[in-house]
Tab-separated table of C-alpha atoms and ligand atoms in Angstrom:
chain	number	residue	atom	x	y	z
A	271	MET	CA	9.226	-13.190	-30.936
A	272	ARG	CA	5.831	-12.749	-29.407
A	273	TYR	CA	4.703	-13.826	-25.934
A	274	ALA	CA	1.324	-13.749	-24.215
A	275	ILE	CA	1.464	-12.640	-20.588
A	276	LEU	CA	-1.364	-13.915	-18.402
A	277	ALA	CA	-2.031	-13.343	-14.710
A	278	ASP	CA	-4.550	-14.216	-12.038
A	279	VAL	CA	-6.670	-16.736	-13.948
A	280	HIS	CA	-8.233	-17.723	-10.603
A	281	GLY	CA	-10.067	-20.820	-11.747
A	282	ASN	CA	-12.312	-18.871	-14.127
A	283	LEU	CA	-12.408	-21.175	-17.143
A	284	ALA	CA	-14.830	-19.101	-19.234
A	285	ALA	CA	-12.524	-16.082	-18.972
A	286	PHE	CA	-9.423	-18.213	-19.549
A	287	ASP	CA	-10.904	-19.833	-22.679
A	288	ALA	CA	-11.990	-16.453	-24.045
A	289	VAL	CA	-8.445	-15.130	-23.658
A	290	LEU	CA	-6.851	-18.254	-25.173
A	291	GLY	CA	-9.128	-17.763	-28.159
A	292	ARG	CA	-7.756	-14.253	-28.674
A	293	ILE	CA	-4.036	-14.733	-28.139
A	294	GLY	CA	-3.279	-15.710	-31.741
A	295	GLU	CA	0.153	-16.929	-32.864
A	296	VAL	CA	2.705	-16.685	-30.078
A	297	ASP	CA	6.105	-18.178	-29.295
A	298	GLY	CA	5.173	-18.795	-25.678
A	299	VAL	CA	2.720	-18.073	-22.894
A	300	TRP	CA	4.066	-16.702	-19.611
A	301	CYS	CA	1.932	-16.880	-16.508
A	302	LEU	CA	2.222	-14.712	-13.392
A	303	GLY	CA	0.465	-16.959	-10.892
A	304	ASP	CA	-2.823	-17.326	-9.033
A	305	ASN	CA	-4.048	-19.940	-11.452
A	306	VAL	CA	-6.601	-20.990	-8.828
A	307	GLY	CA	-8.607	-19.457	-5.986
A	308	TYR	CA	-12.000	-17.658	-6.153
A	309	GLY	CA	-13.149	-19.459	-9.326
A	310	PRO	CA	-15.112	-22.704	-9.710
A	311	GLU	CA	-12.845	-24.589	-12.157
A	312	PRO	CA	-9.353	-24.810	-10.672
A	313	ASN	CA	-8.426	-28.192	-12.179
A	314	GLU	CA	-9.455	-27.190	-15.686
A	315	CYS	CA	-7.490	-23.940	-15.482
A	316	VAL	CA	-4.352	-25.568	-14.037
A	317	THR	CA	-4.513	-28.249	-16.717
A	318	GLY	CA	-4.677	-25.487	-19.331
A	319	VAL	CA	-1.722	-23.655	-17.798
A	320	MET	CA	0.299	-26.902	-17.587
A	321	ALA	CA	0.146	-27.116	-21.381
A	322	PHE	CA	2.109	-23.851	-21.765
A	323	SER	CA	5.830	-23.980	-22.313
A	324	GLY	CA	6.019	-21.330	-19.570
A	325	PRO	CA	7.523	-20.112	-17.454
A	326	VAL	CA	4.734	-20.020	-14.890
A	327	VAL	CA	5.378	-18.577	-11.424
A	328	ALA	CA	3.488	-19.296	-8.196
A	329	GLY	CA	0.929	-16.924	-6.704
A	330	ASN	CA	-0.259	-16.740	-3.104
A	331	HIS	CA	-3.511	-18.551	-3.980
A	332	ASP	CA	-1.621	-21.360	-5.757
A	333	LEU	CA	0.398	-21.995	-2.614
A	334	GLY	CA	-2.544	-21.404	-0.265
A	335	ALA	CA	-4.517	-24.110	-2.058
A	336	ILE	CA	-1.768	-26.699	-1.506
A	337	GLY	CA	-0.957	-25.753	2.089
A	338	LYS	CA	2.398	-24.148	1.224
A	339	THR	CA	1.499	-20.794	2.750
A	340	SER	CA	-0.628	-20.038	5.796
A	341	LEU	CA	-4.310	-19.370	5.182
A	342	ASP	CA	-4.208	-16.854	8.055
A	343	LEU	CA	-2.617	-14.396	5.626
A	344	PHE	CA	-5.719	-14.328	3.395
A	345	ASN	CA	-8.859	-12.237	3.874
A	346	PRO	CA	-11.895	-14.318	4.904
A	347	TYR	CA	-13.360	-14.607	1.361
A	348	ALA	CA	-10.028	-15.597	-0.142
A	349	ARG	CA	-9.395	-18.047	2.714
A	350	GLU	CA	-12.745	-19.787	2.208
A	351	ALA	CA	-12.126	-20.010	-1.551
A	352	CYS	CA	-8.641	-21.419	-0.875
A	353	ARG	CA	-10.105	-24.074	1.416
A	354	TRP	CA	-12.685	-25.044	-1.184
A	355	THR	CA	-10.011	-25.161	-3.900
A	356	SER	CA	-7.745	-27.389	-1.813
A	357	GLU	CA	-10.627	-29.845	-1.360
A	358	VAL	CA	-11.359	-30.195	-5.074
A	359	LEU	CA	-7.857	-29.894	-6.529
A	360	ASP	CA	-6.711	-33.175	-8.053
A	361	GLU	CA	-3.278	-34.648	-7.342
A	362	ASP	CA	-1.634	-33.816	-10.660
A	363	CYS	CA	-2.713	-30.195	-10.417
A	364	ALA	CA	-1.569	-29.925	-6.799
A	365	ALA	CA	1.820	-31.423	-7.718
A	366	TYR	CA	2.156	-28.974	-10.576
A	367	LEU	CA	1.381	-25.988	-8.321
A	368	ARG	CA	3.912	-27.330	-5.809
A	369	SER	CA	6.588	-27.319	-8.513
A	370	LEU	CA	6.200	-23.666	-9.518
A	371	PRO	CA	9.070	-21.232	-8.871
A	372	LYS	CA	8.420	-17.862	-7.217
A	373	MET	CA	10.347	-15.934	-9.867
A	374	ALA	CA	11.469	-16.638	-13.422
A	375	HIS	CA	13.634	-15.052	-16.109
A	376	PRO	CA	12.193	-16.118	-19.467
A	377	LEU	CA	14.705	-13.748	-21.100
A	378	GLU	CA	17.853	-12.240	-19.658
A	379	ASP	CA	16.387	-8.797	-19.003
A	380	VAL	CA	12.818	-9.881	-18.164
A	381	LEU	CA	11.603	-10.936	-14.713
A	382	LEU	CA	8.266	-12.588	-13.927
A	383	VAL	CA	6.906	-12.584	-10.370
A	384	HIS	CA	3.411	-12.656	-8.856
A	385	GLY	CA	3.746	-9.909	-6.214
A	386	SER	CA	7.100	-8.135	-6.421
A	387	PRO	CA	10.783	-9.122	-6.520
A	388	ARG	CA	11.171	-8.221	-2.828
A	389	ASP	CA	8.029	-10.058	-1.719
A	390	PRO	CA	7.133	-12.529	-4.493
A	391	LEU	CA	3.832	-13.717	-3.070
A	392	TRP	CA	2.291	-10.861	-1.147
A	393	GLU	CA	3.296	-7.314	-2.142
A	394	TYR	CA	0.577	-5.369	-3.980
A	395	VAL	CA	2.465	-2.947	-6.193
A	396	LEU	CA	0.208	0.034	-6.787
A	397	THR	CA	2.108	3.265	-6.090
A	398	LEU	CA	4.828	5.320	-7.710
A	399	SER	CA	7.015	5.045	-4.626
A	400	GLN	CA	6.822	1.229	-4.678
A	401	ALA	CA	7.607	1.244	-8.398
A	402	GLU	CA	10.575	3.537	-7.771
A	403	GLU	CA	12.060	1.360	-5.022
A	404	ILE	CA	11.616	-1.822	-7.020
A	405	LEU	CA	12.881	-0.508	-10.358
A	406	GLN	CA	15.829	1.226	-8.712
A	407	SER	CA	16.910	-2.003	-7.053
A	408	ARG	CA	16.675	-4.205	-10.154
A	409	ASP	CA	18.636	-4.456	-13.402
A	410	GLU	CA	15.978	-6.067	-15.618
A	411	ARG	CA	14.469	-3.922	-18.354
A	412	CYS	CA	10.962	-5.321	-17.827
A	413	ILE	CA	9.467	-6.733	-14.632
A	414	PHE	CA	6.013	-8.260	-15.046
A	415	VAL	CA	3.861	-8.635	-11.924
A	416	GLY	CA	0.282	-9.678	-11.127
A	417	HIS	CA	-1.498	-9.935	-7.741
A	418	SER	CA	-3.329	-6.570	-7.590
A	419	HIS	CA	-5.543	-7.416	-10.614
A	420	ILE	CA	-5.013	-3.811	-11.783
A	421	PRO	CA	-3.342	-3.410	-15.183
A	422	PHE	CA	-0.588	-0.789	-15.279
A	423	VAL	CA	2.714	0.274	-16.827
A	424	PHE	CA	5.254	2.146	-14.682
A	425	ARG	CA	8.221	3.603	-16.538
A	426	TRP	CA	11.516	4.429	-14.830
A	427	LEU	CA	13.636	6.960	-16.667
A	428	GLY	CA	16.481	6.986	-14.174
A	429	LYS	CA	15.186	9.870	-12.068
A	430	ALA	CA	11.555	9.303	-11.145
A	431	PRO	CA	9.001	6.733	-12.214
A	432	GLU	CA	5.874	7.690	-14.100
A	433	ILE	CA	2.679	5.839	-14.778
A	434	ILE	CA	1.713	5.496	-18.421
A	435	PRO	CA	-2.061	5.706	-18.998
A	436	LEU	CA	-3.203	2.418	-20.502
A	437	VAL	CA	-5.431	2.240	-23.530
A	438	GLU	CA	-6.210	-0.962	-25.371
A	439	GLY	CA	-3.775	-1.563	-28.177
A	440	ARG	CA	-0.036	-1.323	-28.753
A	441	LEU	CA	2.428	0.609	-26.672
A	442	ALA	CA	6.053	1.092	-27.700
A	443	LEU	CA	8.503	0.842	-24.801
A	444	ASP	CA	11.660	2.906	-24.951
A	445	ARG	CA	15.091	1.293	-24.800
A	446	GLY	CA	16.544	3.710	-22.300
A	447	SER	CA	13.931	3.009	-19.614
A	448	LYS	CA	12.995	0.216	-17.225
A	449	TYR	CA	9.415	-0.932	-16.791
A	450	LEU	CA	7.202	-2.498	-14.165
A	451	ILE	CA	4.121	-3.915	-15.866
A	452	ASN	CA	0.930	-5.652	-14.714
A	453	PRO	CA	-1.165	-7.233	-17.506
A	454	GLY	CA	-4.300	-7.212	-15.310
A	455	SER	CA	-6.322	-10.244	-14.254
A	456	ILE	CA	-8.021	-12.808	-16.454
A	457	GLY	CA	-10.336	-14.368	-13.903
A	458	GLN	CA	-11.182	-11.509	-11.553
A	459	PRO	CA	-10.472	-7.984	-12.898
A	460	ARG	CA	-10.616	-5.262	-10.228
A	461	ASP	CA	-10.196	-2.057	-12.210
A	462	GLY	CA	-13.916	-1.500	-12.832
A	463	ASP	CA	-13.876	-3.283	-16.204
A	464	PRO	CA	-15.229	-6.848	-15.889
A	465	ARG	CA	-13.613	-8.046	-19.131
A	466	ALA	CA	-10.617	-10.368	-18.887
A	467	SER	CA	-7.298	-8.550	-19.182
A	468	PHE	CA	-3.958	-9.666	-20.658
A	469	MET	CA	-0.971	-8.467	-22.656
A	470	ILE	CA	1.184	-9.529	-25.571
A	471	PHE	CA	4.912	-8.727	-25.303
A	472	GLU	CA	7.275	-8.423	-28.246
A	473	PRO	CA	10.773	-8.104	-26.806
A	474	ASP	CA	12.581	-7.529	-30.122
A	475	GLU	CA	10.334	-4.649	-31.173
A	476	LEU	CA	10.041	-3.721	-27.491
A	477	GLU	CA	6.302	-3.350	-27.618
A	478	ILE	CA	3.419	-4.487	-25.506
A	479	GLU	CA	-0.169	-4.873	-26.551
A	480	TYR	CA	-2.857	-4.453	-23.901
A	481	ARG	CA	-6.084	-6.336	-24.541
A	482	ARG	CA	-9.468	-6.815	-22.863
A	483	VAL	CA	-11.793	-9.665	-23.754
A	484	ALA	CA	-15.488	-10.038	-22.915
A	485	TYR	CA	-16.503	-13.521	-21.722
A	486	PRO	CA	-19.736	-15.181	-20.504
A	487	ILE	CA	-19.494	-14.020	-16.874
A	488	GLU	CA	-22.871	-15.571	-16.015
A	489	ARG	CA	-21.491	-19.023	-16.890
A	490	THR	CA	-18.748	-18.701	-14.284
A	491	GLN	CA	-21.188	-17.185	-11.784
A	492	ALA	CA	-23.638	-20.088	-12.218
A	493	LYS	CA	-20.863	-22.609	-11.583
A	494	MET	CA	-19.714	-20.689	-8.516
A	495	ALA	CA	-23.262	-20.788	-7.154
A	496	ASP	CA	-23.481	-24.538	-7.906
A	497	VAL	CA	-20.384	-25.323	-5.855
A	498	GLY	CA	-21.345	-22.938	-3.054
A	499	LEU	CA	-18.723	-20.208	-3.420
A	500	ASP	CA	-19.521	-16.951	-1.617
A	501	HIS	CA	-22.097	-14.546	-3.020
A	502	PHE	CA	-19.714	-11.602	-2.720
A	503	LEU	CA	-17.197	-13.349	-4.977
A	504	ILE	CA	-19.945	-14.136	-7.501
A	505	GLU	CA	-21.207	-10.542	-7.620
A	506	ARG	CA	-17.835	-8.872	-7.957
A	507	LEU	CA	-17.201	-10.543	-11.323
A	508	SER	CA	-20.046	-8.520	-12.875
A	509	LEU	CA	-18.603	-5.306	-11.502
A	510	GLY	CA	-14.960	-5.974	-12.224
A	511	GLU	CA	-14.133	-4.871	-8.700
B	75	ZN	ZN1	-4.881	-12.917	-7.615
């Protein structure tokens, strides 16, 4: 079996389409939330995500855009983008976002969550000590998270976690370890590489494939300018920061 793992699409249709064009044959598409927010095409992206068999979990921006979490928790740029998104989101898309769970188990030993299992919407997992606490407290072999927009693989060998340097291509996971994995962001990468980021997961072979895809950034930027989204958000797409 082969699954695509997507995160943080953020209403960036050009990036989303570029990734969909590169996924190839899969048995399912799993989505780690933040389908909307920041980007200029939230309805188109949610409609695309709705077509997946899933599961799809909710991100903080998904719930911010439908009034299910307080906008006070967002930074000013994110808050403004959330407000704009909530104004343009159509009813079907809003209802779909309202229906999303905060966590999902697509397979028995695989957990999907936007932030982390202990704080599904808001925790940015970035450090070894966070990875250690989370992996120690969970039984799943693989936990996939989004939210930070930074792709990573933490491996837990039972004593201390380690971070595995990511290079594009396949990575064999080992059966005796547990993993905390972020596929990176499709719609707003923040690791210095502006290309959309995603992963393919093959649970039987226990392998992941890390991929980056170039997309027409200027198309998304022009649409953002058209609808009046903030200049800072437009610029950061070019930088991948
Ligand atoms: Zn996000």
